[in-house]
Coordinates of C-alpha atoms in Angstrom, one line a residue:
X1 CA 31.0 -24.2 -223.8
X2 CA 27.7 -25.4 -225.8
X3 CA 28.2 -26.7 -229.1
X4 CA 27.9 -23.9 -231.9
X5 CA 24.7 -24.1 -234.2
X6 CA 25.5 -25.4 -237.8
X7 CA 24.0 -25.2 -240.6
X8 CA 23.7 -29.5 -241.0
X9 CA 23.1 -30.5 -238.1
X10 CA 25.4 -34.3 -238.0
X11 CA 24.3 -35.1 -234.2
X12 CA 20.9 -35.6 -233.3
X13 CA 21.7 -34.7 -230.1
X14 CA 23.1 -30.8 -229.6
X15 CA 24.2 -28.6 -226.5
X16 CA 22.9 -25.0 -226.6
X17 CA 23.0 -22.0 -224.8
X18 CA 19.8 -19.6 -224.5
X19 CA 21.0 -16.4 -222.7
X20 CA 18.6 -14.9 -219.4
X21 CA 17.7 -11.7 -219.1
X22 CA 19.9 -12.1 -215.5
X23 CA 22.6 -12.4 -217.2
X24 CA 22.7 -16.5 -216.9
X25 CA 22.6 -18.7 -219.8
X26 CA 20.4 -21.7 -219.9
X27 CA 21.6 -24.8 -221.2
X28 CA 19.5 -27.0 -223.1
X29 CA 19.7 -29.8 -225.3
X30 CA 18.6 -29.3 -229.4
X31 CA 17.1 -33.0 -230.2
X32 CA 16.2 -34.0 -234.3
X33 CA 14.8 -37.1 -234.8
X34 CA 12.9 -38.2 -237.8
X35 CA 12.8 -34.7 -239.4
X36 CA 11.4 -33.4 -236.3
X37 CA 13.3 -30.8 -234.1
X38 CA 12.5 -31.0 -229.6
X39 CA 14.4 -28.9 -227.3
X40 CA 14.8 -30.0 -223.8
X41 CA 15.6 -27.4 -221.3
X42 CA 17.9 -28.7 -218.3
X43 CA 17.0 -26.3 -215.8
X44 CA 21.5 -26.2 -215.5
X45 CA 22.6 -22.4 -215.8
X46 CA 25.8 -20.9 -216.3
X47 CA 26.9 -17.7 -214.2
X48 CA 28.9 -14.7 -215.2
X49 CA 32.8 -16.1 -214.2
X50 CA 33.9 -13.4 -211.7
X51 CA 36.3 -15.5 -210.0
X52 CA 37.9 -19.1 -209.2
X53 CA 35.0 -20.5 -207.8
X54 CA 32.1 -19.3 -210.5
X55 CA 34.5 -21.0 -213.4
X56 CA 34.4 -23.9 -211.1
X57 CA 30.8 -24.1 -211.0
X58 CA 30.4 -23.5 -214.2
X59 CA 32.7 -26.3 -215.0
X60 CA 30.3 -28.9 -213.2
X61 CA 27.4 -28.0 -214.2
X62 CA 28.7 -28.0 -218.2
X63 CA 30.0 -31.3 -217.3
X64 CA 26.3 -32.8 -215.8
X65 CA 25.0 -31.2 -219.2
X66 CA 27.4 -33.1 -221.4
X67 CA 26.6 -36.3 -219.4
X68 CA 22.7 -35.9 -219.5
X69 CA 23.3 -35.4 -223.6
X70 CA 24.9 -38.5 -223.8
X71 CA 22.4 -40.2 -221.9
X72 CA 20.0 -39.1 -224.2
X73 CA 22.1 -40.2 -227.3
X74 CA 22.5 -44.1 -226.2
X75 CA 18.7 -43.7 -225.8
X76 CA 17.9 -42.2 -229.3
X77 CA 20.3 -45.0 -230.6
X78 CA 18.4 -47.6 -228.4
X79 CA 15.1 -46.7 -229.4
X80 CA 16.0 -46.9 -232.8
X81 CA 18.0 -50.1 -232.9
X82 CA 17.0 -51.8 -230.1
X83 CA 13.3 -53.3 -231.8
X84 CA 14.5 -55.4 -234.5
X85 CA 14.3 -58.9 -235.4
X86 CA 17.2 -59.3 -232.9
X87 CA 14.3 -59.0 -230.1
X88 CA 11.2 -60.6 -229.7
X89 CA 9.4 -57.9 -227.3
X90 CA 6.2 -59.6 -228.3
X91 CA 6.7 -62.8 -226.6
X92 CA 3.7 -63.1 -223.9
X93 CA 5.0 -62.2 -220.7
X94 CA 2.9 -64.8 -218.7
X95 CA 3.8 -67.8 -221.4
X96 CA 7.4 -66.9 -221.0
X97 CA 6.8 -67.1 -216.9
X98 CA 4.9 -70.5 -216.9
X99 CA 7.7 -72.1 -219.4
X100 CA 10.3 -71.0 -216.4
X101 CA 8.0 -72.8 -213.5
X102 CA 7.8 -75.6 -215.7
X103 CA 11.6 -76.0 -215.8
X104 CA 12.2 -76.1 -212.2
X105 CA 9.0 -77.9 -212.1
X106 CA 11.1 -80.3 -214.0
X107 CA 14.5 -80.3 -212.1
X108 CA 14.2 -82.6 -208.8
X109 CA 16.2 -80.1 -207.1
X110 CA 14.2 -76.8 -207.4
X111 CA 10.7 -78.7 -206.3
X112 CA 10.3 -76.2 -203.1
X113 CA 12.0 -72.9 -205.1
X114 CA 9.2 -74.0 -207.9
X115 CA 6.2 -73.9 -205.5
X116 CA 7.3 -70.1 -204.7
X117 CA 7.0 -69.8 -208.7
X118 CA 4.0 -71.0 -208.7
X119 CA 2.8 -68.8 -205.8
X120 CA 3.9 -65.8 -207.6
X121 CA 2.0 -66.8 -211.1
X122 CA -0.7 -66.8 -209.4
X123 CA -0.5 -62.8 -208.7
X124 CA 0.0 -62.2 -212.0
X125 CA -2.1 -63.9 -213.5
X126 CA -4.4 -61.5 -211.6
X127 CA -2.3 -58.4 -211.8
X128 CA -1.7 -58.8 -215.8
X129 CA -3.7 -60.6 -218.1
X130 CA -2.3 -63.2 -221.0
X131 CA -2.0 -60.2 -223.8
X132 CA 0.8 -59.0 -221.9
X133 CA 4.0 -58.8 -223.9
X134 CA 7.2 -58.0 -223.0
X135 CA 7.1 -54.9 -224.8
X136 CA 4.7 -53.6 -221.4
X137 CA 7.1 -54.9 -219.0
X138 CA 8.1 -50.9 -218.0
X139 CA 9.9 -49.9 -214.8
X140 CA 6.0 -48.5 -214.3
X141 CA 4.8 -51.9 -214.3
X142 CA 6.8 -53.2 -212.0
X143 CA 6.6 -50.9 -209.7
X144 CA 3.1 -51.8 -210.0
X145 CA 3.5 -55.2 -209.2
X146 CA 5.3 -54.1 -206.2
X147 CA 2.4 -51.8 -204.9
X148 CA -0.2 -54.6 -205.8
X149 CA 2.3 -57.1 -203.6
X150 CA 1.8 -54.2 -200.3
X151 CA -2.0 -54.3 -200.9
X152 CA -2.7 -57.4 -201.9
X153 CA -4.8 -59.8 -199.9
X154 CA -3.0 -63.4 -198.8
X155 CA -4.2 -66.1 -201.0
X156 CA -6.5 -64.1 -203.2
X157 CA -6.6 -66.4 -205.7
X158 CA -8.8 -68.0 -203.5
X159 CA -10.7 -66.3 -201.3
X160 CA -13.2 -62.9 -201.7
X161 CA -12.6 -61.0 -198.8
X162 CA -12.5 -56.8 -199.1
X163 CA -9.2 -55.1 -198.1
X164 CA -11.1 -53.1 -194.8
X165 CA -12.6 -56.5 -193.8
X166 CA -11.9 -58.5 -190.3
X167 CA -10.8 -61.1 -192.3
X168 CA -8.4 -59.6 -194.3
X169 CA -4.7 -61.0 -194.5
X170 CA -1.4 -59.6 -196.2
X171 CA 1.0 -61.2 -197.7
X172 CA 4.1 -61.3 -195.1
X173 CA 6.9 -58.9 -195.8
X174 CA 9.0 -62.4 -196.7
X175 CA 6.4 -63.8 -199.1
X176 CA 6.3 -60.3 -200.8
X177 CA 10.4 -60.5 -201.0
X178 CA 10.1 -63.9 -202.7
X179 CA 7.6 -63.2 -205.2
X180 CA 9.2 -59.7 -206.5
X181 CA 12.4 -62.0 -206.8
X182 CA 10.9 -64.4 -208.9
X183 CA 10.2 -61.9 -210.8
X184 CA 13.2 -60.0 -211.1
X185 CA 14.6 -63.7 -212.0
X186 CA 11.8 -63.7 -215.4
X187 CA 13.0 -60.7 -216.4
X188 CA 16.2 -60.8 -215.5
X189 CA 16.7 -63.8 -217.4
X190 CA 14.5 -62.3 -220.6
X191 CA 17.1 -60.2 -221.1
X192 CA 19.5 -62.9 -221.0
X193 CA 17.4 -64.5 -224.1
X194 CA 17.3 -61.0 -225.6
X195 CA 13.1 -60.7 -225.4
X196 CA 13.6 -57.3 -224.2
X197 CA 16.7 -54.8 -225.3
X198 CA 16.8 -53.3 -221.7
X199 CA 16.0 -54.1 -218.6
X200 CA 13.5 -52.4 -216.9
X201 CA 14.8 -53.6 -213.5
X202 CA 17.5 -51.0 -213.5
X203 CA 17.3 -48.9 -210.2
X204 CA 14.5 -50.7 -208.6
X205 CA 15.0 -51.9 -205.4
X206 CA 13.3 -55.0 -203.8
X207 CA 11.6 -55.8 -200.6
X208 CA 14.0 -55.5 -197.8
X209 CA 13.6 -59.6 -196.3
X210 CA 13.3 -59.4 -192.4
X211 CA 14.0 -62.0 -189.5
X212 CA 11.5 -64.1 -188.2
X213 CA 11.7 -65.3 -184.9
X214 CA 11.6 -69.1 -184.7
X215 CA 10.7 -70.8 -181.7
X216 CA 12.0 -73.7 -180.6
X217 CA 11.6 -75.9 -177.5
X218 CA 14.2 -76.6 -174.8
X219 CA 15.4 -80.3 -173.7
X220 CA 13.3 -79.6 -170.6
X221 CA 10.1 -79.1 -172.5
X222 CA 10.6 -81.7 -174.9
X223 CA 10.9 -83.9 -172.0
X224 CA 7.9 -82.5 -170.3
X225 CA 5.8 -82.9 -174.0
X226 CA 6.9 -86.3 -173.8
X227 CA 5.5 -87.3 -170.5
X228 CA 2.4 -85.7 -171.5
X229 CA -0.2 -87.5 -173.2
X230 CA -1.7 -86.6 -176.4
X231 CA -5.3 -87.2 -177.7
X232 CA -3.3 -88.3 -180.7
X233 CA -0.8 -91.0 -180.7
X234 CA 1.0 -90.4 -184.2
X235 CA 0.6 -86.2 -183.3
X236 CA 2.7 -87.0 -180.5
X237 CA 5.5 -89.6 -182.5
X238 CA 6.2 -87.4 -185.6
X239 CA 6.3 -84.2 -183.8
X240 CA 8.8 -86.0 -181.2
X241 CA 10.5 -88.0 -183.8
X242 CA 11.2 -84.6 -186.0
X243 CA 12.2 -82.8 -182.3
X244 CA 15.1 -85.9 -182.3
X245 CA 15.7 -85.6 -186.2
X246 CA 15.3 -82.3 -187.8
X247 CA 12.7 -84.2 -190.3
X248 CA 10.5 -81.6 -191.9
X249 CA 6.4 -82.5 -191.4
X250 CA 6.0 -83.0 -195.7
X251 CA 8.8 -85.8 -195.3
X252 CA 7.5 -87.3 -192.1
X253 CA 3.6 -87.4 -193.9
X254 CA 5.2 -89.3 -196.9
X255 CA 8.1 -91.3 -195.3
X256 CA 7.1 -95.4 -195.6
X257 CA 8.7 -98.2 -194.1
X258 CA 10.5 -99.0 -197.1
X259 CA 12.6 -95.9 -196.6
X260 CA 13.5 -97.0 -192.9
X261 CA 16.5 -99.6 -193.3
X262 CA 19.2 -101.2 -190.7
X263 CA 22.5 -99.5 -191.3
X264 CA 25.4 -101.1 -189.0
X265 CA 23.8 -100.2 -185.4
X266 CA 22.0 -97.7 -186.3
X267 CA 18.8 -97.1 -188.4
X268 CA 18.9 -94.9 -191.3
X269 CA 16.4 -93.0 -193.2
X270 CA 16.9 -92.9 -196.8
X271 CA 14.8 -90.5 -198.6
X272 CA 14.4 -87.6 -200.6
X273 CA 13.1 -84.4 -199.7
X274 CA 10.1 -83.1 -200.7
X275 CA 11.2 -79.6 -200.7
X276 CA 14.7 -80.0 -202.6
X277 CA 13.9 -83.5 -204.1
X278 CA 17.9 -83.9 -202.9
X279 CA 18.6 -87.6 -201.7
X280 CA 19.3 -88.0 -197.9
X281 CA 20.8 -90.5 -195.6
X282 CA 19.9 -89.5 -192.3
X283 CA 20.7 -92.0 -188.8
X284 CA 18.8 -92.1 -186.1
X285 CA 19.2 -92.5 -182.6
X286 CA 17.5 -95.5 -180.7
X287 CA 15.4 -92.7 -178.6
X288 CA 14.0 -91.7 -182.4
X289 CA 13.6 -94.9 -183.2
X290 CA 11.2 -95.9 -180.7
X291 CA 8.6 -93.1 -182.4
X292 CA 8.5 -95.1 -185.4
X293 CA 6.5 -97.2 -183.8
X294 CA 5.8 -101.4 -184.9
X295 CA 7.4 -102.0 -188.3
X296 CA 5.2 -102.3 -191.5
X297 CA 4.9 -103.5 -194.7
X298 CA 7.5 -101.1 -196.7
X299 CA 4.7 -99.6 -199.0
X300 CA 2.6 -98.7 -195.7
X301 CA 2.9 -95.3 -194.2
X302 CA 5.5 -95.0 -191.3
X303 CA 2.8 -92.2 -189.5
X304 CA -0.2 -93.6 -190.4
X305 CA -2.7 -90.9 -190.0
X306 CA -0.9 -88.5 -189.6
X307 CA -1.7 -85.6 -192.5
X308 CA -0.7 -81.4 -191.1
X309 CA -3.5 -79.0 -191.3
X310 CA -5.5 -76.2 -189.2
X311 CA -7.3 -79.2 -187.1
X312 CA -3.7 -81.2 -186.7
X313 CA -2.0 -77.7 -185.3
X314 CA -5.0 -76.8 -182.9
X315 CA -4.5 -80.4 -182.0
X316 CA -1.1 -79.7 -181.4
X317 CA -1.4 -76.6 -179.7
X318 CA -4.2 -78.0 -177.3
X319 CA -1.3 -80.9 -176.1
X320 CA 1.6 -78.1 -175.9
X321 CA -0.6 -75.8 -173.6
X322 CA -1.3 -79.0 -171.7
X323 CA 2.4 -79.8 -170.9
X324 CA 2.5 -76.8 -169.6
X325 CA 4.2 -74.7 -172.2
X326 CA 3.1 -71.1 -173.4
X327 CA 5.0 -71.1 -176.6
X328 CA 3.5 -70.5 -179.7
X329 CA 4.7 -73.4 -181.2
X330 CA 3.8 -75.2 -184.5
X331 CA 4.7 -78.6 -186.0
X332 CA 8.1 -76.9 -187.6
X333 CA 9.1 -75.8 -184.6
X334 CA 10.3 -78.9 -184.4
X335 CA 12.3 -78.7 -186.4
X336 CA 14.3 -75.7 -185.1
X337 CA 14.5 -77.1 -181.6
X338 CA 16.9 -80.3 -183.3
X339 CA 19.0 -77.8 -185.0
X340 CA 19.4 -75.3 -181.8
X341 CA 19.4 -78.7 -179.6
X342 CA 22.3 -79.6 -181.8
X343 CA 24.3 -76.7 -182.0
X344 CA 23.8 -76.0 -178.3
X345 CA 25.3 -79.1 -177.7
X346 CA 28.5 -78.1 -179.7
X347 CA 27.7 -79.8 -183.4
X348 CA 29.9 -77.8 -185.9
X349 CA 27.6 -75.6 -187.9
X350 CA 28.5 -77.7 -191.0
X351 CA 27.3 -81.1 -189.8
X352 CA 23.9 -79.6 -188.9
X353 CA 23.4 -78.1 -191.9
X354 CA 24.1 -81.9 -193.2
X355 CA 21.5 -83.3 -190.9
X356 CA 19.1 -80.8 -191.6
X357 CA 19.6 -81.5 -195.2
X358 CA 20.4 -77.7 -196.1
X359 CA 21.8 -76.9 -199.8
X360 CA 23.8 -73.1 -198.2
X361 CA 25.4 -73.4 -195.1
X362 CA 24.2 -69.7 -194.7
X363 CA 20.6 -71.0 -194.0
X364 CA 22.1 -73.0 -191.3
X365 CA 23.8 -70.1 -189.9
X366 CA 20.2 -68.4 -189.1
X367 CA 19.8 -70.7 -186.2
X368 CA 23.8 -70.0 -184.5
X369 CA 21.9 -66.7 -183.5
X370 CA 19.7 -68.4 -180.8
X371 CA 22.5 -70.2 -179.2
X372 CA 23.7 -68.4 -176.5
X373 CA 26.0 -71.0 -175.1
X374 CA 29.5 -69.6 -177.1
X375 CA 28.6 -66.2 -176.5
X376 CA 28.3 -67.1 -172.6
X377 CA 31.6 -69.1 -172.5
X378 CA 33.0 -66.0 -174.1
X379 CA 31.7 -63.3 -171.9
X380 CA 32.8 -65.7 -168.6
X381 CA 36.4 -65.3 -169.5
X382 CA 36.3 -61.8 -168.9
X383 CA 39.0 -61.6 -165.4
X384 CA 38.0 -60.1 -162.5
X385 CA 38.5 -56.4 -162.4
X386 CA 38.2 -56.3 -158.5
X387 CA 41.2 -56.2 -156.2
X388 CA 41.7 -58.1 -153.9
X389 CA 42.2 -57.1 -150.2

């Protein structure tokens, strides 16, 4: 049963009964701290044991009691151990953020993951101001942050449009997923370094990420892009060239003839991403080839000209709608019509993940799920389940 009252009390957390007028007894937990006395009623109530199954209840529901009390013990004990020198709860939450952007700012391989970062700062730089310590960092306030993230216009930072407004954009659900991640990652990783005894993360669930559809083109409509013409010349190479080579459009508007060498027969790309900063060799086909157009100087932009934006993809789209095609496509696309193109003609999973230059073979993975080919061979062994006459 509860613990007995004494005259020195040696816990500072105690178990007491208060009996009902019912009959019942109310449980409830006798809290000193600092010379001062709290009680803290449990709404739990133990019932006259008539039989087997009232001693059972009772049972439980003095076992969630004596659980709840030690709860509240290891956070008396917390509270009063937890801010010393041993923690630095004062550290300025958006300092400690930048310094973490500015390490994978720093590391060749993290350039993309540090442009999501950098996205994110600029959120909370809005949603927090630079007094913010540690010490404010509350499950509260991120829940906050996660509400602000629902309601939050796209790009904010930089436009001044009213939630309400024709104009108004969201972020996407996967943009929202990132940036609560990043910063699960800060504080995640404060507590690593000991700026905060706790974490305040405990219990709070991210952003569920969803699947976007990715279009892609068919051979048949790359063929019928190709006999198309194109106001642009270089639109129509580097989106046909990345169609045949998985390139990405930030590593075709940088790559320079200096990157383009002779390997054996074929000609090889050597570069780095732009996204990864990870070195790639990547060969070519003689088809790709032919996009690259006359050789230059090996300072001098491969593309000449060519440089993404809203006019380059209404540019695009204009050309696309005038081959014929209805897709919504955009210049990345092209990139997802090499890597279906590739597994749909039977490239192991693992060597396009390679070609596209992927770090996790899981991201490769996303595009297995628009090839239907395996699933068809598979359903076409099925026998015949007619008889014959």
């Amino acid at each position: 049963m509860a613990e007995k009252k004494s005259a020195t009390q040696k816990e500072p957390v105690r178990l007491r009964e208060k009996k009902l007028a019912n009959g019942n007894v109310s449980l409830y937990l006798d809290i000193y701290k600092s010379g001062k006395r709290a009680k803290e009623y449990l709404k739990l109530y133990l019932i006259e044991e008539t039989n087997a199954a009232a001693r059972e209840q009772n049972r439980r529901t003095l076992a969630t009691a004596q659980a709840i009390k030690a709860k509240r013990m290891i956070e008396l004990q917390t509270r009063e151990y937890e801010f010393t020198k041993e923690y630095k709860t004062d550290t300025f939450f958006l300092d400690y953020y930048r310094k973490m952007c500015e390490k994978r700012h720093q590391n060749p391989e993290s350039q993309g993951n540090w442009g999501n970062w950098r996205s994110c700062l600029k959120y909370l730089e809005i949603y927090c101001d630079e007094m913010t310590t540690f010490k404010e960092i509350t499950p509260e306030w991120i829940l906050g942050f996660k509400e602000y993230l629902n309601t939050v216009e796209k790009d904010t930072h930089k436009k001044t449009n009213k939630v309400g407004s024709e104009l108004f954009q969201p972020l996407s659900q996967n943009s929202k997923v990132s940036y609560f991640n990043k910063l699960r990652a800060c504080i995640n990783q404060a507590f690593e370094d000991h700026i905060i005894p706790t974490n305040p993360l405990r219990g709070i669930e991210g952003f569920k990420q969803v699947e976007v559809k990715r279009d892609y083109l068919t051979i048949d409509e790359i063929k019928m892009l190709a006999a198309t013409p194109c106001k642009y010349p270089y639109l129509k190479n580097s989106f046909l060239f990345s169609c045949l080579t998985g390139l990405r459009k930030s590593d075709i508007e940088k790559l320079t003839w200096g990157e383009v060498t002779k390997f054996g027969d074929f000609t090889r790309i050597v570069f780095k991403q732009k996204k990864t900063g990870g070195q790639e060799y990547l060969d070519i086909t003689p088809q790709a080839e032919e996009y690259l157009g006359v050789r230059g100087e090996n300072h001098e932009l491969v593309f000449a000209g060519f440089k993404y934006g809203a006019w380059t993809l209404l540019e695009l789209r204009r050309w696309v709608l005038e081959a014929g095609i209805t897709k919504d496509i955009t210049f990345h696309c092209a990139r997802h019509t090499f890597a279906v193109l590739m597994l749909d003609l039977g490239t192991d999973i693992y060597t396009v993940s390679k070609l596209l230059g992927h770090r996790n073979l899981s991201t490769t993975q996303i595009y297995a799920k628009v090839v239907d080919k395996k699933k068809q061979d598979a359903v076409s062994m099925i026998p015949n389940i007619k008889m014959e006459d």
